[in-house]
JSON list of C-alpha atoms in Angstrom, two decimals:
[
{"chain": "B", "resi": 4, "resn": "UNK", "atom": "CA", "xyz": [-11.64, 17.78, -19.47]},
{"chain": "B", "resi": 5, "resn": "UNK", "atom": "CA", "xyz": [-10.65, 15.00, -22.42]},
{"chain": "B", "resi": 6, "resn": "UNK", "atom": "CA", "xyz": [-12.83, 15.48, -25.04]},
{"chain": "B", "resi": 7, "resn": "UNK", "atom": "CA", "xyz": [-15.39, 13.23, -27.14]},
{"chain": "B", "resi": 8, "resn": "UNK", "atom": "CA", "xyz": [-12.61, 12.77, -30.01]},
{"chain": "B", "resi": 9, "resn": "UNK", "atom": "CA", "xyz": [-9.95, 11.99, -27.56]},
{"chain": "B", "resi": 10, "resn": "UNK", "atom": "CA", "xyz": [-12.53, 8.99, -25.89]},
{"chain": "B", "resi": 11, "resn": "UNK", "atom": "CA", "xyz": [-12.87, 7.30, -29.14]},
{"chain": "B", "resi": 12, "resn": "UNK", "atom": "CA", "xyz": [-9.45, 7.89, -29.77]},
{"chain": "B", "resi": 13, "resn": "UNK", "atom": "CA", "xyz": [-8.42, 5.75, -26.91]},
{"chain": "B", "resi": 14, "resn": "UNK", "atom": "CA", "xyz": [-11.21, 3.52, -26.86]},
{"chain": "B", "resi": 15, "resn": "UNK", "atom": "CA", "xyz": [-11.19, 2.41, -30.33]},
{"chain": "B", "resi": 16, "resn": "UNK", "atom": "CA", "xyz": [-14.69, 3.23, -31.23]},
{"chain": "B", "resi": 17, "resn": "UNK", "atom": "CA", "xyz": [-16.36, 6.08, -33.67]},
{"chain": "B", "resi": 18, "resn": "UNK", "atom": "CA", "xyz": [-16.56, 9.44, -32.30]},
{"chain": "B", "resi": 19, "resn": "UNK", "atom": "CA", "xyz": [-20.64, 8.86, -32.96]},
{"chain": "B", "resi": 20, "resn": "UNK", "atom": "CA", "xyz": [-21.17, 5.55, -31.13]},
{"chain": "B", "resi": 21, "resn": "UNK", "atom": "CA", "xyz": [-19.07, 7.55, -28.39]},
{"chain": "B", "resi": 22, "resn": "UNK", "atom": "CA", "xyz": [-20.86, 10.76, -28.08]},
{"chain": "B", "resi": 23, "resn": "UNK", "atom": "CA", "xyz": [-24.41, 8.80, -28.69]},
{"chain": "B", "resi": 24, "resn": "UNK", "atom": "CA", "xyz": [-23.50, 6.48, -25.91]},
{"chain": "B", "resi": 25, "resn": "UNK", "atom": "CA", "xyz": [-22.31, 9.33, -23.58]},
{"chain": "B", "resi": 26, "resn": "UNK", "atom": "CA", "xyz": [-25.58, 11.51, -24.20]},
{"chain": "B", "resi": 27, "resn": "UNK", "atom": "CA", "xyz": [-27.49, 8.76, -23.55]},
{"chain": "B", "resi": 28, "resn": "UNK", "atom": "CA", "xyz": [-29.13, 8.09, -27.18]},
{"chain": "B", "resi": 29, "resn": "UNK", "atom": "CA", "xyz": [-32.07, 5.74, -26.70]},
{"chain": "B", "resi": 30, "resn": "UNK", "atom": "CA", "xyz": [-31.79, 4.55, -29.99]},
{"chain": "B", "resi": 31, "resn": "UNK", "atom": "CA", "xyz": [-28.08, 3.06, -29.59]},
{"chain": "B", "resi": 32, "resn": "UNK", "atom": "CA", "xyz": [-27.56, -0.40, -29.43]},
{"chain": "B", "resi": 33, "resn": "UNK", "atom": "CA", "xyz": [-24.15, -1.69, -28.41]},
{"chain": "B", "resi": 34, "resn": "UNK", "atom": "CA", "xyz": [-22.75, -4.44, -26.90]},
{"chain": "B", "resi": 35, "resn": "UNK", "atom": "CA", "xyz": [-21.92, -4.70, -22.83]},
{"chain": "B", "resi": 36, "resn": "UNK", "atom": "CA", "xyz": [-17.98, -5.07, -23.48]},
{"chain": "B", "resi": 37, "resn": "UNK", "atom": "CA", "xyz": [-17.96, -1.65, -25.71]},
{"chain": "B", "resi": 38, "resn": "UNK", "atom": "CA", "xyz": [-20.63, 0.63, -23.42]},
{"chain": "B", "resi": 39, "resn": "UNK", "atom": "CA", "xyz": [-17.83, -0.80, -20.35]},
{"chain": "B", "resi": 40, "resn": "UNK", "atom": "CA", "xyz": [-14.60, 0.04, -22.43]},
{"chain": "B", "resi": 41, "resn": "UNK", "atom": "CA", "xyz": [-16.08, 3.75, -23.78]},
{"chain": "B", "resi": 42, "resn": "UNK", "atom": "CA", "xyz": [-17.53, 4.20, -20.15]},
{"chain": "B", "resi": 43, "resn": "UNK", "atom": "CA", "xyz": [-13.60, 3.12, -18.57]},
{"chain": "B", "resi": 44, "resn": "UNK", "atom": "CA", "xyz": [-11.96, 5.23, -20.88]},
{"chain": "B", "resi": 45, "resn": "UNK", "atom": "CA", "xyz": [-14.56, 8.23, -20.24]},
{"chain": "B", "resi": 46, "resn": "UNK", "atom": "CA", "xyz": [-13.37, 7.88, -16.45]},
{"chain": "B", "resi": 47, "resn": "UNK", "atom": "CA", "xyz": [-10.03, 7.35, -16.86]},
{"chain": "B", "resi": 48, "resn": "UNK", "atom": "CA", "xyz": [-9.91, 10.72, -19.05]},
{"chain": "B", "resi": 49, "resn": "UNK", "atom": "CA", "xyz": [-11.73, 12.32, -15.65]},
{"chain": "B", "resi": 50, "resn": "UNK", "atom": "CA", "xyz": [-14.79, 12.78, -18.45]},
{"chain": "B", "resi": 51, "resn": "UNK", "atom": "CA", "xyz": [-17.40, 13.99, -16.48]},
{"chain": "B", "resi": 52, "resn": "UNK", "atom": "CA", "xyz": [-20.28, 10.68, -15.64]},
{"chain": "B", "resi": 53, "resn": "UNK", "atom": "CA", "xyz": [-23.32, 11.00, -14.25]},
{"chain": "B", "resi": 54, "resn": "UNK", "atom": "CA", "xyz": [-23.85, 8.19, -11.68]},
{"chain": "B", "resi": 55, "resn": "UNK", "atom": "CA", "xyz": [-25.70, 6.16, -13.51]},
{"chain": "B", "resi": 56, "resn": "UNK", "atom": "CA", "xyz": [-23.08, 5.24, -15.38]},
{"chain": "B", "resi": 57, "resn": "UNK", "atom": "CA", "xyz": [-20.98, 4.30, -13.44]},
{"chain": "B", "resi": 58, "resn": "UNK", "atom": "CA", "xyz": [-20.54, 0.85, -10.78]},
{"chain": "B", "resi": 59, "resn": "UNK", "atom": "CA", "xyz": [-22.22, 1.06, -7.88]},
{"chain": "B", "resi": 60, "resn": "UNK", "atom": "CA", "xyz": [-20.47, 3.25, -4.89]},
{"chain": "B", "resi": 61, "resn": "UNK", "atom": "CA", "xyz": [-19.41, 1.26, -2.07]},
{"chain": "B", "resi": 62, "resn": "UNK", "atom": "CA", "xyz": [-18.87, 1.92, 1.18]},
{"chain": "B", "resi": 63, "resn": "UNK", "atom": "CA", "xyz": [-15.87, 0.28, 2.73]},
{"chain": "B", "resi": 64, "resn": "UNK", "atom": "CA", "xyz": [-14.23, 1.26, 6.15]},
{"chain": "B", "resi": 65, "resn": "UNK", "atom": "CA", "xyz": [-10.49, 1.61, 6.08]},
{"chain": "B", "resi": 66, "resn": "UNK", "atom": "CA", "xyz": [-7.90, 0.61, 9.86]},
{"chain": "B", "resi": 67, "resn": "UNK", "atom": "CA", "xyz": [-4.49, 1.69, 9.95]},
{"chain": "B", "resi": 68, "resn": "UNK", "atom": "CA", "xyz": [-3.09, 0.25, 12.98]},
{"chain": "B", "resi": 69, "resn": "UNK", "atom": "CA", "xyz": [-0.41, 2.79, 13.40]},
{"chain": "B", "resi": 70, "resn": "UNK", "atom": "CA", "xyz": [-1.93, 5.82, 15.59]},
{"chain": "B", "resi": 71, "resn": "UNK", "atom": "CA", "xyz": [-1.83, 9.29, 13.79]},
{"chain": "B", "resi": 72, "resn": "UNK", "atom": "CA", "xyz": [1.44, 10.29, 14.80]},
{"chain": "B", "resi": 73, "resn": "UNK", "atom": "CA", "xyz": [3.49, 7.28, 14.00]},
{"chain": "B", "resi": 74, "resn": "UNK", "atom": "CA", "xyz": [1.74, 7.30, 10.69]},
{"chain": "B", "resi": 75, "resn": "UNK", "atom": "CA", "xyz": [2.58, 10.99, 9.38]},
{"chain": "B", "resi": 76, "resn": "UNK", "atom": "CA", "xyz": [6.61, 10.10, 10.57]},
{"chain": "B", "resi": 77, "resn": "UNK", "atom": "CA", "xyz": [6.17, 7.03, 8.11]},
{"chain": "B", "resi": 78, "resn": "UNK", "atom": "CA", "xyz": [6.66, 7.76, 4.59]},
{"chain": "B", "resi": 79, "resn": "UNK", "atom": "CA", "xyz": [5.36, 4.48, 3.59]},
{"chain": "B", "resi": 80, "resn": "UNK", "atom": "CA", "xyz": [2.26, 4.05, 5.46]},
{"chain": "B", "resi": 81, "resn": "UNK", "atom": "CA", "xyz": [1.67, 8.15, 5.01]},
{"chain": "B", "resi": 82, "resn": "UNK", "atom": "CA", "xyz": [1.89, 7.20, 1.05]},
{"chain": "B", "resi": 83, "resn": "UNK", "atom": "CA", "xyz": [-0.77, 3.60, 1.56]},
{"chain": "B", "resi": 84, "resn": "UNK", "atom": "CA", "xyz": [-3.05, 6.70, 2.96]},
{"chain": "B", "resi": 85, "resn": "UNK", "atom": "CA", "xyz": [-3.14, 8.80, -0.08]},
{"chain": "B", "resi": 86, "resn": "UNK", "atom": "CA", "xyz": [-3.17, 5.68, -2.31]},
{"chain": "B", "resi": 87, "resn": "UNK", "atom": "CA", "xyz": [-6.06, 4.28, -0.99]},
{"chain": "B", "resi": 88, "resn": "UNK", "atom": "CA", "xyz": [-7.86, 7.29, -1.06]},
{"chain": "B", "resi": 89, "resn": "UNK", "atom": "CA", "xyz": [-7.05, 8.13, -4.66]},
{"chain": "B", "resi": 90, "resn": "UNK", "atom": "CA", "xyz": [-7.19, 4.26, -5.73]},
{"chain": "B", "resi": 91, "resn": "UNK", "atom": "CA", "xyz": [-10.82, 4.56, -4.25]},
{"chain": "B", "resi": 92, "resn": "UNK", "atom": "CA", "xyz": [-12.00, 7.78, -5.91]},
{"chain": "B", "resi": 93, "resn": "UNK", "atom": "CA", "xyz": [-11.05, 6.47, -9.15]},
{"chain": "B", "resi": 94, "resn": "UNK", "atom": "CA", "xyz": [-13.47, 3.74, -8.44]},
{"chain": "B", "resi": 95, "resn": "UNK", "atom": "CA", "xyz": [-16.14, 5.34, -7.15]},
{"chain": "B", "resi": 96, "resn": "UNK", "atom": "CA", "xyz": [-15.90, 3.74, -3.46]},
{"chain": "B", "resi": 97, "resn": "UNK", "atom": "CA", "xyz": [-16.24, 5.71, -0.57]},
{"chain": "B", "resi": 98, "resn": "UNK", "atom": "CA", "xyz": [-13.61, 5.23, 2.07]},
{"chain": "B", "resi": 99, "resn": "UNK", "atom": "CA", "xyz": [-14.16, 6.47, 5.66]},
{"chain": "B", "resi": 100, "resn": "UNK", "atom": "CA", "xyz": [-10.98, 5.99, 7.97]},
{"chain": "B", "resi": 101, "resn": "UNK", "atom": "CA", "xyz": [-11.53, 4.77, 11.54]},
{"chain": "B", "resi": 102, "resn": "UNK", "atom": "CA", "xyz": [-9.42, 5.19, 14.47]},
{"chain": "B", "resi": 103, "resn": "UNK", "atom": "CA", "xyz": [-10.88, 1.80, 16.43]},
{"chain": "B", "resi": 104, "resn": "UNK", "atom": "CA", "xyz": [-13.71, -0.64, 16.50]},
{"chain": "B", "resi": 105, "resn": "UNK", "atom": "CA", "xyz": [-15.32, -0.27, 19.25]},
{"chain": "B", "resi": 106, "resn": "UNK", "atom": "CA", "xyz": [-18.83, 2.09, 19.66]},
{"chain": "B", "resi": 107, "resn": "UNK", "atom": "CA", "xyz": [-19.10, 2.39, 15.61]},
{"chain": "B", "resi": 108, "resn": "UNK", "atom": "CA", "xyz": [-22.03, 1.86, 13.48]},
{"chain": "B", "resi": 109, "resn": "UNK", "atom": "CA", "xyz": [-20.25, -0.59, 11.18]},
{"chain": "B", "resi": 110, "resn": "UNK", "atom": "CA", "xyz": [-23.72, -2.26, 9.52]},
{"chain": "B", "resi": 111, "resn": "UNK", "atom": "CA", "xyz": [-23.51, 0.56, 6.72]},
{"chain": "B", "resi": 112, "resn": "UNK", "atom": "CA", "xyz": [-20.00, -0.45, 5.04]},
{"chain": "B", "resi": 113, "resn": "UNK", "atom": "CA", "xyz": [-19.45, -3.14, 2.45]},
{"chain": "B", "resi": 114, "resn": "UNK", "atom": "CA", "xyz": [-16.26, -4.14, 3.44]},
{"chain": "B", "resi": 115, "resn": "UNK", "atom": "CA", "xyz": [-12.96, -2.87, 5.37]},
{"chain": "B", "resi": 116, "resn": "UNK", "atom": "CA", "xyz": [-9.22, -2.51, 4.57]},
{"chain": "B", "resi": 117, "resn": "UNK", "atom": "CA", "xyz": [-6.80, -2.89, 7.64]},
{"chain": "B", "resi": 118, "resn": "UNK", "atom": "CA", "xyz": [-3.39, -1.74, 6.99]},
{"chain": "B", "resi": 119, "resn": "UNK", "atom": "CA", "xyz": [-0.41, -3.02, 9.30]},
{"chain": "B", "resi": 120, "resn": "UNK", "atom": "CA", "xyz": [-0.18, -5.21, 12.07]},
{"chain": "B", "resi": 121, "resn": "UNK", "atom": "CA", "xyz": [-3.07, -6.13, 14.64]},
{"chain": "B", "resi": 122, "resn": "UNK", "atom": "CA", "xyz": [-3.76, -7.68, 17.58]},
{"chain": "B", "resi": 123, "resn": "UNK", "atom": "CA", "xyz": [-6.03, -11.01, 18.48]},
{"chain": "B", "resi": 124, "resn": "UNK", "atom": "CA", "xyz": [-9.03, -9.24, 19.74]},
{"chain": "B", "resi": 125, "resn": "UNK", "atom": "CA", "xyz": [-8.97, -6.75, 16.84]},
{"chain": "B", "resi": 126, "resn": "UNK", "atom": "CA", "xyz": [-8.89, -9.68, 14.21]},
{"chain": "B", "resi": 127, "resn": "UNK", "atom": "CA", "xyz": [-11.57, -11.25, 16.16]},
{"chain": "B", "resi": 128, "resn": "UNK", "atom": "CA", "xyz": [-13.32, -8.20, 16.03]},
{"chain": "B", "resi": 129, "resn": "UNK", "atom": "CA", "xyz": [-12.97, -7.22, 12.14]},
{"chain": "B", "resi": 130, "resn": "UNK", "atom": "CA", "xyz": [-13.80, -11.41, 11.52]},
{"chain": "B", "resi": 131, "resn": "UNK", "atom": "CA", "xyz": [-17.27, -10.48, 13.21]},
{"chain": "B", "resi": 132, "resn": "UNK", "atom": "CA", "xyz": [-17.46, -6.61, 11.82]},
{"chain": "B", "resi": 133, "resn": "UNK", "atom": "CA", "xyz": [-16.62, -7.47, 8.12]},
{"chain": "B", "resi": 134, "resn": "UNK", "atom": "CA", "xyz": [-17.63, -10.58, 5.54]},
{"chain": "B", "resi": 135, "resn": "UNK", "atom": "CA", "xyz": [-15.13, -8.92, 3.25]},
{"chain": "B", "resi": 136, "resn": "UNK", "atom": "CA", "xyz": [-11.87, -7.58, 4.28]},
{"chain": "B", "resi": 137, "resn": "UNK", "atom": "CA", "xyz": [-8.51, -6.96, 2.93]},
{"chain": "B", "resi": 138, "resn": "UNK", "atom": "CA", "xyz": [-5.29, -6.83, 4.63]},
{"chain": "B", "resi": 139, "resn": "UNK", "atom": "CA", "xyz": [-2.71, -4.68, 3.46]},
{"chain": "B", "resi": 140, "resn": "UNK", "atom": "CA", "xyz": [1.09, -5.31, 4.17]},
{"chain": "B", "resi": 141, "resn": "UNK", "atom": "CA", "xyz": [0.41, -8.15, 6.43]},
{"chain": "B", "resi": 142, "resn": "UNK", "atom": "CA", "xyz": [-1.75, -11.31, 6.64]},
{"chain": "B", "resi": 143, "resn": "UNK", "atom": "CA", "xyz": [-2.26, -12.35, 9.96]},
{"chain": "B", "resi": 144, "resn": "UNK", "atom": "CA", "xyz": [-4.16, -15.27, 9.01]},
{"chain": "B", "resi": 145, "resn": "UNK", "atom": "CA", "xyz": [-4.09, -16.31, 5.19]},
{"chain": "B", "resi": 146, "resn": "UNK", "atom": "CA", "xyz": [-6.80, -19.27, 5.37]},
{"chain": "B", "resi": 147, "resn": "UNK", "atom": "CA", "xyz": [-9.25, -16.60, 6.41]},
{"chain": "B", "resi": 148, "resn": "UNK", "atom": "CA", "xyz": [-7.88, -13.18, 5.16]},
{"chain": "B", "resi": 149, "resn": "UNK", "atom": "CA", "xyz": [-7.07, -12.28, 1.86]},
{"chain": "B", "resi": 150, "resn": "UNK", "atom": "CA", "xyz": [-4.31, -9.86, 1.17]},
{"chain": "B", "resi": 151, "resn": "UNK", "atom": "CA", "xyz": [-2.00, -7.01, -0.58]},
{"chain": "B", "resi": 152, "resn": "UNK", "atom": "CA", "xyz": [2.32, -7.44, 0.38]},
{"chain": "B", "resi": 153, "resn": "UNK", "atom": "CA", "xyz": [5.47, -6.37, -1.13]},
{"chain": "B", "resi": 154, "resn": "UNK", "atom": "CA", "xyz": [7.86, -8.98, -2.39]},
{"chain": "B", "resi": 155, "resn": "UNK", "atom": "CA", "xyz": [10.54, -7.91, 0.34]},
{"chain": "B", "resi": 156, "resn": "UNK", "atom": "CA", "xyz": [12.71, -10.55, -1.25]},
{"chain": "B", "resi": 157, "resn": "UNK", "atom": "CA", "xyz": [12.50, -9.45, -4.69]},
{"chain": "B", "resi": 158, "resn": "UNK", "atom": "CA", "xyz": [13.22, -5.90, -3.97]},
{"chain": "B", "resi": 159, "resn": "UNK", "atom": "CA", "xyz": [16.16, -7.30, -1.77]},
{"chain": "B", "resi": 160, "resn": "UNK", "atom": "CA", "xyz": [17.69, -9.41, -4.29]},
{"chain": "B", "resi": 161, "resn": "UNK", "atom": "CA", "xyz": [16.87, -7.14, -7.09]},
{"chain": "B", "resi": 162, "resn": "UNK", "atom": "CA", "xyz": [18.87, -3.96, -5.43]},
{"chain": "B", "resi": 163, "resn": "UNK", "atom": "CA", "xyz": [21.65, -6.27, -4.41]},
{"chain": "B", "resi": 164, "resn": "UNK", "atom": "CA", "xyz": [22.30, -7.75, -7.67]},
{"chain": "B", "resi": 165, "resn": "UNK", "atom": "CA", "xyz": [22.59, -3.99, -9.37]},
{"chain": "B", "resi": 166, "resn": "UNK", "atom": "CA", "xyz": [25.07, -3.14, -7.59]},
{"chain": "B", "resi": 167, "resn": "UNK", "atom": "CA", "xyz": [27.24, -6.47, -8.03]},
{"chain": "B", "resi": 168, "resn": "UNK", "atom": "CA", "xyz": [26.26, -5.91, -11.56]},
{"chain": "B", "resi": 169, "resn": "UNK", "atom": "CA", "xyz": [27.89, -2.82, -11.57]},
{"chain": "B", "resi": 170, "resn": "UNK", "atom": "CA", "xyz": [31.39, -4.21, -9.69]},
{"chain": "B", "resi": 171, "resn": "UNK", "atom": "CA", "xyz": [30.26, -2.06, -6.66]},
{"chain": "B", "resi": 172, "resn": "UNK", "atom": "CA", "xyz": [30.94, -4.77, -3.68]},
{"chain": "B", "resi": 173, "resn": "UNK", "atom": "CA", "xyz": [31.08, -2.96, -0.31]},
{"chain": "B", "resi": 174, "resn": "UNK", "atom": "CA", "xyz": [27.28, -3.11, 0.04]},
{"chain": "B", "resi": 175, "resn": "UNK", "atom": "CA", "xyz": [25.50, -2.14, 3.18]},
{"chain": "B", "resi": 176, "resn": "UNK", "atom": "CA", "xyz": [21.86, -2.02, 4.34]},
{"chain": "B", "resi": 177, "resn": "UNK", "atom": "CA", "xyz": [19.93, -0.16, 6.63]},
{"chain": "B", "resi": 178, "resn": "UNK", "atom": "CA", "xyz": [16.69, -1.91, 8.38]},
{"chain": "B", "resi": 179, "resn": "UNK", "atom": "CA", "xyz": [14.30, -0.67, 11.07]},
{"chain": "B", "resi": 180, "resn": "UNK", "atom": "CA", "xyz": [12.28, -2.34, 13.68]},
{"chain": "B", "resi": 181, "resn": "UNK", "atom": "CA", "xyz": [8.43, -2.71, 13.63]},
{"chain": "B", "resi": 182, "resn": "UNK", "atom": "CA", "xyz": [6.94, -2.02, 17.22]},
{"chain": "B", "resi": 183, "resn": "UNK", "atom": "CA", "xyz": [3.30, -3.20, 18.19]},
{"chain": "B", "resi": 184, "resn": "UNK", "atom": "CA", "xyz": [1.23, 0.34, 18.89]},
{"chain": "B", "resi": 185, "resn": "UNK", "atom": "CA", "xyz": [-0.70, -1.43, 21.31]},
{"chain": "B", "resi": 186, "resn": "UNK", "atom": "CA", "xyz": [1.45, -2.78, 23.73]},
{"chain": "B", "resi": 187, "resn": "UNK", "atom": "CA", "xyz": [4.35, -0.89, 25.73]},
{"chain": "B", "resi": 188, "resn": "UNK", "atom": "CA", "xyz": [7.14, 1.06, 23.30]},
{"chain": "B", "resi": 189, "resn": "UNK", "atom": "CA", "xyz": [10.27, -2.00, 24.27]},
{"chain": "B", "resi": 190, "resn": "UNK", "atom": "CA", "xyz": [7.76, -5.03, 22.43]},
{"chain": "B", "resi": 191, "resn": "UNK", "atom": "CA", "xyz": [9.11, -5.54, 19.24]},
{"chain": "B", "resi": 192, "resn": "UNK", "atom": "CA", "xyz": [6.52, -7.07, 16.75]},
{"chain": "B", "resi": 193, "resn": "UNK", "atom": "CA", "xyz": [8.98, -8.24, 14.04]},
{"chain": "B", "resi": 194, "resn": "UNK", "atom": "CA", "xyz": [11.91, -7.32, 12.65]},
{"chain": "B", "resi": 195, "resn": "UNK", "atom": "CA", "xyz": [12.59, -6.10, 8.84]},
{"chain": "B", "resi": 196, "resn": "UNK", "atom": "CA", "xyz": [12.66, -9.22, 6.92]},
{"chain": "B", "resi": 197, "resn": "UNK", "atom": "CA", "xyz": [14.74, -7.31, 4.44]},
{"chain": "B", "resi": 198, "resn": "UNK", "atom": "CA", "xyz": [18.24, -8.02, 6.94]},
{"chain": "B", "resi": 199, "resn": "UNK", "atom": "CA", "xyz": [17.68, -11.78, 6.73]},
{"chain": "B", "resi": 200, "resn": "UNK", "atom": "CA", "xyz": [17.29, -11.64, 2.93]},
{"chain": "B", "resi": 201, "resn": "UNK", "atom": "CA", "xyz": [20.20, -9.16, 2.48]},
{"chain": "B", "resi": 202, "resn": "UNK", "atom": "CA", "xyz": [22.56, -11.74, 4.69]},
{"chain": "B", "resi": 203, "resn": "UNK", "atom": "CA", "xyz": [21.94, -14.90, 2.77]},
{"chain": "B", "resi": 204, "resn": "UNK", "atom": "CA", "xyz": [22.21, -12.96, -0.55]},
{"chain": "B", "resi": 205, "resn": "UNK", "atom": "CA", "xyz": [25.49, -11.01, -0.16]},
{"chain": "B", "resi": 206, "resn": "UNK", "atom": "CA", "xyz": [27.06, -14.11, 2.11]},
{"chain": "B", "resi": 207, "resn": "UNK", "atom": "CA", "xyz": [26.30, -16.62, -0.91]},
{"chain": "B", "resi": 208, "resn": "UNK", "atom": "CA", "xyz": [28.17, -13.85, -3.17]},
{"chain": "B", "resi": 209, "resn": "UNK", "atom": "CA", "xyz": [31.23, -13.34, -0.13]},
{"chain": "B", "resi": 210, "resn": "UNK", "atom": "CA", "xyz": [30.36, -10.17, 0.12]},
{"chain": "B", "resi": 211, "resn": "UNK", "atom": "CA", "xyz": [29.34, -10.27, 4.04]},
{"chain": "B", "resi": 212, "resn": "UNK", "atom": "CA", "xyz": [29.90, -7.60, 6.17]},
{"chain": "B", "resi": 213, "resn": "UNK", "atom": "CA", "xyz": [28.50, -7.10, 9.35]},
{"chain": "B", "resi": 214, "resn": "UNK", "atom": "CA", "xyz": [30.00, -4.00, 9.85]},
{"chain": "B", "resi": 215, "resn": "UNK", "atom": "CA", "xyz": [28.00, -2.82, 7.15]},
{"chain": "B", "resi": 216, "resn": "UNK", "atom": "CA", "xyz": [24.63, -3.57, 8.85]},
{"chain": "B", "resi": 217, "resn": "UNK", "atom": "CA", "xyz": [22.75, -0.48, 10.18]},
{"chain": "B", "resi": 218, "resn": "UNK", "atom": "CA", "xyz": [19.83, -0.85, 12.30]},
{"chain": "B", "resi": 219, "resn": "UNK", "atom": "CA", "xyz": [17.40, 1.85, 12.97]},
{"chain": "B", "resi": 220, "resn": "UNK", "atom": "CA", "xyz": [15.11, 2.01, 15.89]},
{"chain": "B", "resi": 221, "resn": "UNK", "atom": "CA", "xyz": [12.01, 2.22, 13.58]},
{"chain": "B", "resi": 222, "resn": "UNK", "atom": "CA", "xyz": [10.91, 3.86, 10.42]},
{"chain": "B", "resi": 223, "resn": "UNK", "atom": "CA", "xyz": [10.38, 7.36, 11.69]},
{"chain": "B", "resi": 224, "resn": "UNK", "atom": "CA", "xyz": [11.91, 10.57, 10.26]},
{"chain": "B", "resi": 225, "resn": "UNK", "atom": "CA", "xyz": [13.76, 10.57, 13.42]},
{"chain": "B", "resi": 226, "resn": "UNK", "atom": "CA", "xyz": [15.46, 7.60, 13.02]},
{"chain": "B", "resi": 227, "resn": "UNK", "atom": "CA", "xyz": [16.11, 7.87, 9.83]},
{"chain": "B", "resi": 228, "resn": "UNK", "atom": "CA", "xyz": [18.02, 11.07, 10.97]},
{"chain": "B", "resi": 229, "resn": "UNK", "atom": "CA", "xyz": [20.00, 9.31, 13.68]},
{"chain": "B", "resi": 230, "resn": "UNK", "atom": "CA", "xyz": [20.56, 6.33, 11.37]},
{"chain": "B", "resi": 231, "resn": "UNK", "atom": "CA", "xyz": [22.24, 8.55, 9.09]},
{"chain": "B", "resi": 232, "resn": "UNK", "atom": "CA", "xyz": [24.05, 10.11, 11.26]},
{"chain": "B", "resi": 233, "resn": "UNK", "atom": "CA", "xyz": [25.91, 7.01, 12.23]},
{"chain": "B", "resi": 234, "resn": "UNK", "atom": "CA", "xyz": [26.45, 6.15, 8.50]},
{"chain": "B", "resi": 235, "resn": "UNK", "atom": "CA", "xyz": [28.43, 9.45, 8.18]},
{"chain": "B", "resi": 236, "resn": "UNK", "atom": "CA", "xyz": [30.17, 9.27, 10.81]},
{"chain": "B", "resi": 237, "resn": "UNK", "atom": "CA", "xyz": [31.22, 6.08, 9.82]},
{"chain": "B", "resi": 238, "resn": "UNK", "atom": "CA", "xyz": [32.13, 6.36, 6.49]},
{"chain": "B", "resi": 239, "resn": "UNK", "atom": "CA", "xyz": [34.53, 9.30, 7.77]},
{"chain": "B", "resi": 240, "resn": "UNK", "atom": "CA", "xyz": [36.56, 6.87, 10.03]},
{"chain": "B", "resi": 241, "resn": "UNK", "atom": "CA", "xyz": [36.77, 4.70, 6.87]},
{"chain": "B", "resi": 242, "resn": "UNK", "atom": "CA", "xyz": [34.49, 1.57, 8.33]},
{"chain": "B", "resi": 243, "resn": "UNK", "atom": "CA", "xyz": [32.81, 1.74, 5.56]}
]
C-alpha cells in the first residue's frame, strides 16, 4: 500500500495537507483542483478510499457480440474483456456483462458498452435500452453512436514502413475474416480492412506480391494454427 510520503511525493503537495486531507481534517481548507489531484494520486497508488471520496459508482451494462466461445479463441476481444473490467475498477464503475437484451431489467444501469458488430434489431434495441452508449471497435451508426476504434491504417502503414526502413522488401500479411454470430457460419460480415491498406501501401512502394497474401478463415487459435501452417510450408518450397 503507497504510503502518505509517497502521495505527496507524486502529487506535489506537503505530506500534512496530504495526510490532513486523507483523514478527513475538518479544519482543512483546500482548493477543488488539489483535494481531486491528492484524491487521483491516492487511487492511482491503490491507497485505500473510503467511498466518499471517491466519484460516484456507476452502473453500466457491457455486450460483446461474439458468443462465449468465439470470444475466449480471440486474443483480442478476450484482452477488450479484461480491459474493460480493469479500466472500470480503476474508476469505480461497476460493469455487469450480458449475454442478450431481451427479458433483462435494464432500468438500473447508467449506460452500456457494446463491443463488435451487431445487428438492426439489436441497435434498435440498445437505442431504446440506453441514453448513453459506447461502441467499441465498430460504429454502426456515427450520427447517433459515439465510439472507441483502432487506426487499422496507421498500424498498417506504420509496420510496413519498418520494414522498408530496414531494406527488408519481401513483405507479406496475414488477414482473417469477420463472420456475423447471428446469422449462418458462410455470411461474411466484413473483411480485414488491414489487406486493402497493406495493397495500396506496398503496390505504391512496388513491392506487391500476391503470393504473399495469407488469408485466414477468422481470428481463432485454430486458424491461426492452420494459417501458419501454410506459411511454413510455403516458405520451405521457397514461395516466399
Amino acid at each position: 500500500m503507497a504510503s502518505i510520503k509517497e502521495i505527496a511525493l507524486i502529487s506535489g503537495f506537503s505530506q500534512s495537507t496530504v495526510s490532513r486531507l486523507l483523514n478527513h481534517d475538518p479544519a482543512l481548507s483546500v482548493s477543488d483542483a488539489t483535494r481531486n489531484k491528492i484524491l487521483a494520486t491516492a487511487k492511482k497508488l491503490h491507497y485505500p478510499l473510503p467511498q466518499t471520496d471517491t466519484k460516484k459508482t456507476y452502473q453500466v451494462a457491457v455486450f460483446f457480440a461474439l458468443n462465449p466461445q468465439r470470444e475466449i479463441e480471440n486474443v483480442y476481444y478476450y484482452d477488450l474483456r479484461r480491459s474493460i473490467v480493469q479500466h472500470a475498477k480503476d474508476e469505480y464503475i461497476d460493469v455487469t456483462f450480458i449475454k442478450d437484451l431481451k427479458n433483462k431489467n435494464l432500468t438500473k444501469f447508467d449506460g452500456a458498452i457494446a463491443v463488435g458488430y451487431f445487428d438492426d434489431d439489436q441497435l434498435i434495441q440498445l437505442h431504446q435500452a440506453f441514453a448513453h452508449i459506447l461502441f467499441i471497435d465498430s460504429n454502426p451508426e456515427p450520427e447517433h453512436f459515439s465510439s472507441v476504434q483502432p487506426n487499422l491504417e496507421y498500424a498498417t502503414t506504420k509496420a510496413v514502413n519498418l520494414f522498408i526502413k530496414r531494406r527488408l522488401t519481401n513483405i507479406g500479411i496475414v488477414t482473417g475474416q469477420y463472420w456475423d454470430v447471428n446469422t449462418p457460419s458462410h455470411l461474411i460480415v466484413r473483411l480485414d480492412s488491414r489487406l486493402n491498406y497493406f495493397k495500396n501501401i506496398m503496390t505504391d512502394a512496388g513491392l506487391y506480391n500476391d503470393e504473399l497474401l495469407f488469408k485466414a478463415h477468422d481470428f481463432t487459435v485454430s486458424s491461426g494454427h492452420e494459417i501458419g501452417t501454410e506459411i511454413a510450408n510455403q516458405l520451405k518450397t521457397g514461395l516466399a
